[in-house]
């Protein structure tokens, strides 16, 4: 009898462990989940450029996203990872965007979570929707509408997104085609990613950085940041199996928090957790150099020790150690890492000769190390050949650090598409 019981237990164990994986748990029928759109959420703090978010009560929030590859089955990642209390989403919908806050109503779908149209997300946690059938073409805008019946006092958001978000209410308006008199805001709220169910050959390239990666400068909906322009290059030559996602945060640093968590502290959530990731492009460090040197308006002659972030000065060696940490953590998960050189910043209110010396030292290491799988020399691509501490005039957005649309294009054009795994021949 004992032998029969033991055999029964072994059989049940075998069924549990070796049964085929479902879509919610992994790979099925040669397909897998691939991250197709992302934004890095955090708790914005009351510092210049990042005002604290007001509480949200009894509102419908409509967020516009733009996956860089297409598919017929999606899931949405929501986030309460920076919330301090449970977040109630009483209704959630997904639809193709028509224009601004207007959706195409015939594409509207209810999002569910374990079969339930409502979800309470614990403080500090993300949540995935169930898979939903909706046909999305590459670069099509997709609207996610969320109804928050209660109050979200601490809000997970991305302050400077590539498209406006919309608020309406009170009440549930998640399925309404045109939100009535919506309030327009620049941040993305609560939505951190869209995954697409795609063939096993499909992969994601994560672009990890600060405002130069985020795409500072363009107006809402222009999509001229360098990650988007890189994705367009791939599509133009017929490559449909490589998604490019943008995990840039304006003001982000390798070693210190401030404008979002430091790169080292957000790395697991913003890179390693993304399904299908095979490549990582890293452009980080200019804010580690610049922030401690910022000269605020009206602060002429003020000692550096009195400036914001002055106590957070870092050396080139410390920055290099941080970059090595990123490389090691990515390699441990089989992700290739491409290191980008730091671009010029003379002309900004954070430039001085000591900071420039650090930038040159870090770039020298990036160009000479074999720690990266490849090097992308953005510095060489957009610097002024006659004055290499400055951005070329035609590539300068006007603030002497962020590229213009032409500058972002030059950065995107520099990256060999074969580096990302593309086997398509240029058209």
C-alpha positions as semicolon CSV with decimal commas, in nm:
position;residue;x (nm);y (nm);z (nm)
1;X;0,000;0,000;0,000
2;X;0,284;0,238;0,091
3;X;0,447;0,165;-0,246
4;X;0,122;0,252;-0,424
5;X;0,093;0,581;-0,235
6;X;0,455;0,663;-0,313
7;X;0,401;0,583;-0,681
8;X;0,091;0,802;-0,685
9;X;0,285;1,094;-0,532
10;X;0,566;1,053;-0,785
11;X;0,316;1,053;-1,073
12;X;0,144;1,366;-0,948
13;X;0,484;1,534;-0,897
14;X;0,582;1,441;-1,251
15;X;0,261;1,584;-1,394
16;X;0,312;1,910;-1,205
17;X;0,675;1,949;-1,299
18;X;0,681;1,828;-1,655
19;X;0,348;1,941;-1,793
20;X;0,381;2,183;-2,089
21;X;0,412;2,546;-1,988
22;X;0,117;2,772;-2,052
23;X;0,142;3,123;-2,198
24;X;0,120;3,267;-1,850
25;X;0,418;3,065;-1,740
26;X;0,664;3,062;-2,027
27;X;0,716;2,928;-2,376
28;X;0,455;2,741;-2,580
29;X;0,438;2,623;-2,942
30;X;0,770;2,787;-3,027
31;X;0,653;3,130;-2,906
32;X;0,746;3,338;-2,605
33;X;0,672;3,675;-2,449
34;X;0,884;3,962;-2,576
35;X;0,896;4,312;-2,434
36;X;0,777;4,546;-2,712
37;X;0,729;4,877;-2,528
38;X;0,848;4,999;-2,189
39;X;0,897;5,305;-1,979
40;X;1,081;5,322;-1,649
41;X;0,848;5,428;-1,370
42;X;0,954;5,578;-1,038
43;X;0,833;5,805;-0,760
44;X;0,903;6,156;-0,883
45;X;1,053;6,382;-0,619
46;X;1,013;6,760;-0,577
47;X;1,334;6,861;-0,755
48;X;1,377;7,085;-1,059
49;X;1,209;6,921;-1,357
50;X;1,047;6,648;-1,147
51;X;0,763;6,794;-0,939
52;X;0,590;6,562;-0,697
53;X;0,274;6,402;-0,834
54;X;-0,061;6,496;-0,683
55;X;-0,284;6,217;-0,547
56;X;-0,524;6,063;-0,801
57;X;-0,882;6,003;-0,685
58;X;-1,181;5,855;-0,873
59;X;-1,028;5,915;-1,215
60;X;-0,984;5,735;-1,545
61;X;-0,627;5,753;-1,673
62;X;-0,557;5,688;-2,042
63;X;-0,192;5,616;-2,128
64;X;-0,069;5,602;-2,489
65;X;0,203;5,348;-2,572
66;X;0,379;5,254;-2,898
67;X;0,523;4,902;-2,939
68;X;0,811;4,875;-3,186
69;X;0,704;4,533;-3,315
70;X;0,360;4,397;-3,396
71;X;0,157;4,098;-3,288
72;X;-0,190;3,959;-3,229
73;X;-0,170;3,881;-2,858
74;X;-0,052;4,120;-2,588
75;X;-0,028;4,153;-2,215
76;X;0,014;4,472;-2,016
77;X;0,239;4,527;-1,717
78;X;0,103;4,763;-1,451
79;X;0,306;4,894;-1,162
80;X;0,252;4,993;-0,803
81;X;0,620;4,938;-0,738
82;X;0,664;5,284;-0,586
83;X;0,329;5,296;-0,413
84;X;0,308;5,288;-0,034
85;X;-0,044;5,141;-0,022
86;X;-0,239;4,887;-0,231
87;X;-0,354;5,023;-0,567
88;X;-0,706;4,937;-0,682
89;X;-0,769;4,920;-1,055
90;X;-1,146;4,873;-1,085
91;X;-1,145;4,852;-1,466
92;X;-0,882;4,835;-1,738
93;X;-0,918;4,848;-2,117
94;X;-0,684;4,832;-2,415
95;X;-0,756;4,972;-2,763
96;X;-0,581;5,111;-3,067
97;X;-0,540;5,487;-3,049
98;X;-0,722;5,707;-3,300
99;X;-0,583;6,048;-3,210
100;X;-0,480;6,209;-2,881
101;X;-0,714;6,060;-2,614
102;X;-0,957;5,914;-2,870
103;X;-0,958;5,536;-2,923
104;X;-1,082;5,319;-3,208
105;X;-1,389;5,170;-3,031
106;X;-1,411;4,855;-3,246
107;X;-1,067;4,755;-3,113
108;X;-1,155;4,806;-2,746
109;X;-1,086;4,506;-2,522
110;X;-1,132;4,450;-2,149
111;X;-0,813;4,364;-1,963
112;X;-0,846;4,096;-1,698
113;X;-0,623;3,970;-1,422
114;X;-0,668;3,603;-1,346
115;X;-1,003;3,630;-1,522
116;X;-1,114;3,924;-1,306
117;X;-1,162;4,274;-1,453
118;X;-1,051;4,425;-1,122
119;X;-0,718;4,398;-0,945
120;X;-0,567;4,526;-0,623
121;X;-0,190;4,558;-0,667
122;X;0,007;4,541;-0,340
123;X;0,241;4,823;-0,251
124;X;0,578;4,771;-0,417
125;X;0,450;4,517;-0,671
126;X;0,390;4,491;-1,045
127;X;0,102;4,305;-1,209
128;X;0,056;4,148;-1,553
129;X;-0,277;4,136;-1,730
130;X;-0,405;3,815;-1,882
131;X;-0,319;3,776;-2,253
132;X;-0,560;3,967;-2,477
133;X;-0,631;3,917;-2,847
134;X;-0,577;4,243;-3,035
135;X;-0,396;4,293;-3,365
136;X;-0,126;4,559;-3,338
137;X;0,107;4,670;-3,616
138;X;0,463;4,791;-3,546
139;X;0,468;5,153;-3,424
140;X;0,089;5,167;-3,383
141;X;-0,020;5,368;-3,081
142;X;-0,206;5,164;-2,820
143;X;-0,413;5,321;-2,541
144;X;-0,438;5,167;-2,195
145;X;-0,727;5,303;-1,987
146;X;-0,738;5,250;-1,610
147;X;-1,008;5,343;-1,361
148;X;-0,891;5,425;-1,009
149;X;-1,198;5,444;-0,778
150;X;-1,003;5,527;-0,465
151;X;-0,704;5,751;-0,397
152;X;-0,349;5,680;-0,507
153;X;-0,141;5,909;-0,290
154;X;0,198;5,786;-0,411
155;X;0,207;5,745;-0,785
156;X;0,441;5,531;-0,996
157;X;0,504;5,740;-1,307
158;X;0,752;5,845;-1,574
159;X;0,756;6,227;-1,575
160;X;0,887;6,301;-1,926
161;X;0,721;6,049;-2,156
162;X;0,717;6,043;-2,536
163;X;0,338;6,095;-2,544
164;X;0,084;6,276;-2,328
165;X;-0,149;6,091;-2,091
166;X;-0,510;6,189;-2,023
167;X;-0,728;6,217;-1,712
168;X;-1,107;6,221;-1,702
169;X;-1,371;6,172;-1,438
170;X;-1,499;6,120;-1,186
171;X;-1,607;5,769;-1,272
172;X;-1,520;5,481;-1,500
173;X;-1,464;5,602;-1,856
174;X;-1,227;5,327;-1,966
175;X;-1,443;5,222;-2,264
176;X;-1,543;5,570;-2,381
177;X;-1,416;5,660;-2,728
178;X;-1,358;6,031;-2,657
179;X;-1,275;6,123;-2,300
180;X;-1,486;6,428;-2,205
181;X;-1,270;6,738;-2,144
182;X;-0,961;6,535;-2,054
183;X;-0,681;6,687;-1,853
184;X;-0,355;6,639;-2,041
185;X;-0,036;6,552;-1,856
186;X;0,309;6,452;-1,983
187;X;0,388;6,162;-1,747
188;X;0,304;5,796;-1,801
189;X;0,110;5,657;-1,503
190;X;0,106;5,298;-1,372
191;X;0,172;5,133;-1,713
192;X;0,533;5,015;-1,739
193;X;0,530;4,773;-2,032
194;X;0,361;4,584;-2,311
195;X;0,469;4,232;-2,404
196;X;0,383;4,059;-2,731
197;X;0,347;3,683;-2,782
198;X;0,595;3,624;-3,065
199;X;0,800;3,353;-3,237
200;X;1,101;3,225;-3,049
201;X;1,334;3,407;-3,289
202;X;1,197;3,745;-3,174
203;X;1,407;3,937;-2,920
204;X;1,431;4,267;-2,734
205;X;1,711;4,522;-2,726
206;X;1,694;4,735;-2,411
207;X;1,833;5,089;-2,432
208;X;1,932;5,193;-2,080
209;X;2,030;5,547;-1,993
210;X;1,943;5,902;-1,895
211;X;1,766;6,189;-2,075
212;X;1,974;6,143;-2,391
213;X;1,827;5,792;-2,415
214;X;1,485;5,904;-2,295
215;X;1,472;6,154;-2,582
216;X;1,471;6,492;-2,407
217;X;1,378;6,778;-2,637
218;X;1,109;6,652;-2,882
219;X;0,743;6,741;-2,839
220;X;0,486;6,480;-2,739
221;X;0,426;6,219;-3,005
222;X;0,725;6,303;-3,228
223;X;0,918;5,982;-3,149
224;X;1,254;6,111;-3,266
225;X;1,459;5,980;-2,974
226;X;1,746;5,759;-3,082
227;X;1,591;5,426;-2,962
228;X;1,280;5,491;-3,175
229;X;1,492;5,592;-3,472
230;X;1,695;5,274;-3,427
231;X;1,372;5,070;-3,428
232;X;1,263;5,248;-3,748
233;X;1,593;5,157;-3,915
234;X;1,535;4,792;-3,831
235;X;1,180;4,806;-3,969
236;X;1,291;4,987;-4,284
237;X;1,511;4,697;-4,382
238;X;1,239;4,443;-4,313
239;X;1,348;4,336;-3,965
240;X;1,034;4,248;-3,766
241;X;1,188;4,023;-3,502
242;X;1,385;4,276;-3,295
243;X;1,202;4,507;-3,056
244;X;1,375;4,816;-2,917
245;X;1,256;4,945;-2,579
246;X;1,351;5,267;-2,405
247;X;1,448;5,255;-2,037
248;X;1,591;5,604;-2,012
249;X;1,520;5,839;-1,721
250;X;1,605;6,209;-1,745
251;X;1,874;6,296;-1,491
252;X;1,950;5,934;-1,408
253;X;2,290;5,840;-1,268
254;X;2,488;5,521;-1,228
255;X;2,567;5,559;-0,860
256;X;2,317;5,793;-0,694
257;X;1,941;5,826;-0,669
258;X;1,769;6,156;-0,741
259;X;1,600;6,161;-1,080
260;X;1,468;5,813;-1,023
261;X;1,655;5,527;-0,861
262;X;2,019;5,489;-0,963
263;X;2,095;5,269;-1,261
264;X;2,243;5,006;-1,031
265;X;1,934;4,991;-0,811
266;X;1,679;4,981;-1,097
267;X;1,872;4,741;-1,319
268;X;1,693;4,420;-1,220
269;X;1,346;4,572;-1,266
270;X;1,420;4,777;-1,578
271;X;1,640;4,529;-1,765
272;X;1,655;4,177;-1,624
273;X;1,280;4,146;-1,571
274;X;1,196;4,224;-1,935
275;X;1,111;3,906;-2,129
276;X;1,299;3,826;-2,448
277;X;1,594;4,055;-2,374
278;X;1,913;3,960;-2,556
279;X;2,090;4,295;-2,599
280;X;2,159;4,597;-2,380
281;X;2,288;4,940;-2,488
282;X;2,424;5,143;-2,195
283;X;2,470;5,521;-2,212
284;X;2,511;5,647;-1,856
285;X;2,743;5,865;-1,655
286;X;2,719;6,225;-1,775
287;X;2,488;6,314;-1,483
288;X;2,722;6,147;-1,234
289;X;2,979;6,398;-1,359
290;X;2,751;6,697;-1,404
291;X;2,512;6,697;-1,107
292;X;2,776;6,773;-0,840
293;X;2,897;7,063;-1,059
294;X;2,560;7,223;-1,133
295;X;2,566;7,600;-1,094
296;X;2,216;7,720;-1,018
297;X;2,086;8,051;-1,161
298;X;2,200;8,342;-0,948
299;X;2,468;8,132;-0,782
300;X;2,768;8,305;-0,946
301;X;3,065;8,287;-0,716
302;X;2,899;8,043;-0,480
303;X;3,124;7,769;-0,351
304;X;3,064;7,424;-0,498
305;X;3,003;7,277;-0,153
306;X;2,686;7,490;-0,131
307;X;2,548;7,356;-0,458
308;X;2,292;7,073;-0,483
309;X;2,450;6,726;-0,508
310;X;2,800;6,866;-0,438
311;X;2,853;6,594;-0,178
312;X;2,787;6,326;-0,443
313;X;3,093;6,388;-0,659
314;X;3,233;6,067;-0,809
315;X;3,559;5,970;-0,975
316;X;3,611;5,804;-1,312
317;X;3,718;5,487;-1,132
318;X;3,397;5,478;-0,929
319;X;3,189;5,519;-1,244
320;X;3,383;5,242;-1,417
321;X;3,321;5,008;-1,124
322;X;2,948;5,084;-1,157
323;X;2,952;5,010;-1,530
324;X;3,135;4,683;-1,463
325;X;2,856;4,588;-1,220
326;X;2,598;4,642;-1,496
327;X;2,802;4,437;-1,742
328;X;2,847;4,149;-1,499
329;X;2,482;4,135;-1,401
330;X;2,370;4,138;-1,764
331;X;2,622;3,873;-1,871
332;X;2,505;3,648;-1,587
333;X;2,166;3,640;-1,764
334;X;2,309;3,582;-2,112
335;X;2,254;3,943;-2,226
336;X;2,508;4,109;-2,455
337;X;2,615;4,456;-2,342
338;X;2,715;4,737;-2,576
339;X;2,890;5,029;-2,409
340;X;2,829;5,382;-2,542
341;X;3,079;5,664;-2,494
342;X;2,966;5,975;-2,304
343;X;2,878;6,267;-2,529
344;X;3,005;6,627;-2,482
345;X;2,853;6,876;-2,239
346;X;3,055;7,198;-2,262
347;X;2,824;7,497;-2,255
348;X;2,598;7,359;-1,983
349;X;2,579;7,495;-1,628
350;X;2,753;7,180;-1,503
351;X;3,064;7,186;-1,721
352;X;3,414;7,243;-1,591
353;X;3,759;7,112;-1,678
354;X;3,768;6,860;-1,395
355;X;3,438;6,710;-1,510
356;X;3,561;6,698;-1,868
357;X;3,871;6,512;-1,750
358;X;3,647;6,250;-1,588
359;X;3,441;6,216;-1,908
360;X;3,756;6,162;-2,113
361;X;3,887;5,905;-1,865
362;X;3,562;5,707;-1,869
363;X;3,549;5,720;-2,249
364;X;3,909;5,604;-2,272
365;X;3,820;5,301;-2,063
366;X;3,504;5,228;-2,265
367;X;3,701;5,239;-2,590
368;X;3,983;5,017;-2,462
369;X;3,811;4,761;-2,238
370;X;3,711;4,414;-2,348
371;X;3,441;4,401;-2,078
372;X;3,171;4,512;-2,324
373;X;3,061;4,293;-2,613
374;X;3,097;4,593;-2,844
375;X;3,148;4,969;-2,830
376;X;2,920;5,238;-2,975
377;X;3,113;5,565;-3,002
378;X;2,835;5,823;-2,968
379;X;3,090;6,082;-2,854
380;X;3,277;6,062;-3,183
381;X;2,951;6,063;-3,381
382;X;2,808;6,391;-3,249
383;X;3,103;6,592;-3,115
384;X;3,239;6,897;-3,295
385;X;3,559;6,779;-3,467
386;X;3,707;7,128;-3,424
387;X;3,603;7,151;-3,058
388;X;3,556;6,795;-2,926
389;X;3,429;6,906;-2,584
390;X;3,116;7,044;-2,756
391;X;2,827;6,890;-2,949
392;X;2,833;6,975;-3,320
393;X;2,609;7,273;-3,390
394;X;2,379;7,084;-3,628
395;X;2,339;6,807;-3,369
396;X;2,280;7,039;-3,072
397;X;1,920;7,090;-2,956
398;X;2,027;7,424;-2,811
399;X;2,109;7,327;-2,453
400;X;2,457;7,195;-2,545
401;X;2,400;6,845;-2,410
402;X;2,082;6,696;-2,561
403;X;2,095;6,615;-2,933
404;X;1,861;6,761;-3,190
405;X;1,647;6,534;-3,409
406;X;1,943;6,516;-3,648
407;X;2,174;6,433;-3,358
408;X;1,949;6,152;-3,238
409;X;1,936;6,019;-3,595
410;X;2,316;6,027;-3,617
411;X;2,330;5,820;-3,298
412;X;2,076;5,567;-3,427
413;X;2,249;5,544;-3,765
414;X;2,583;5,468;-3,598
415;X;2,468;5,134;-3,453
416;X;2,536;4,833;-3,678
417;X;2,206;4,648;-3,703
418;X;2,393;4,317;-3,725
419;X;2,513;4,390;-3,371
420;X;2,153;4,346;-3,254
421;X;2,113;4,017;-3,438
422;X;1,957;4,147;-3,759
423;X;2,021;3,922;-4,056
424;X;1,820;4,132;-4,299
425;X;2,007;4,296;-4,585
426;X;1,959;4,673;-4,623
427;X;1,700;4,763;-4,884
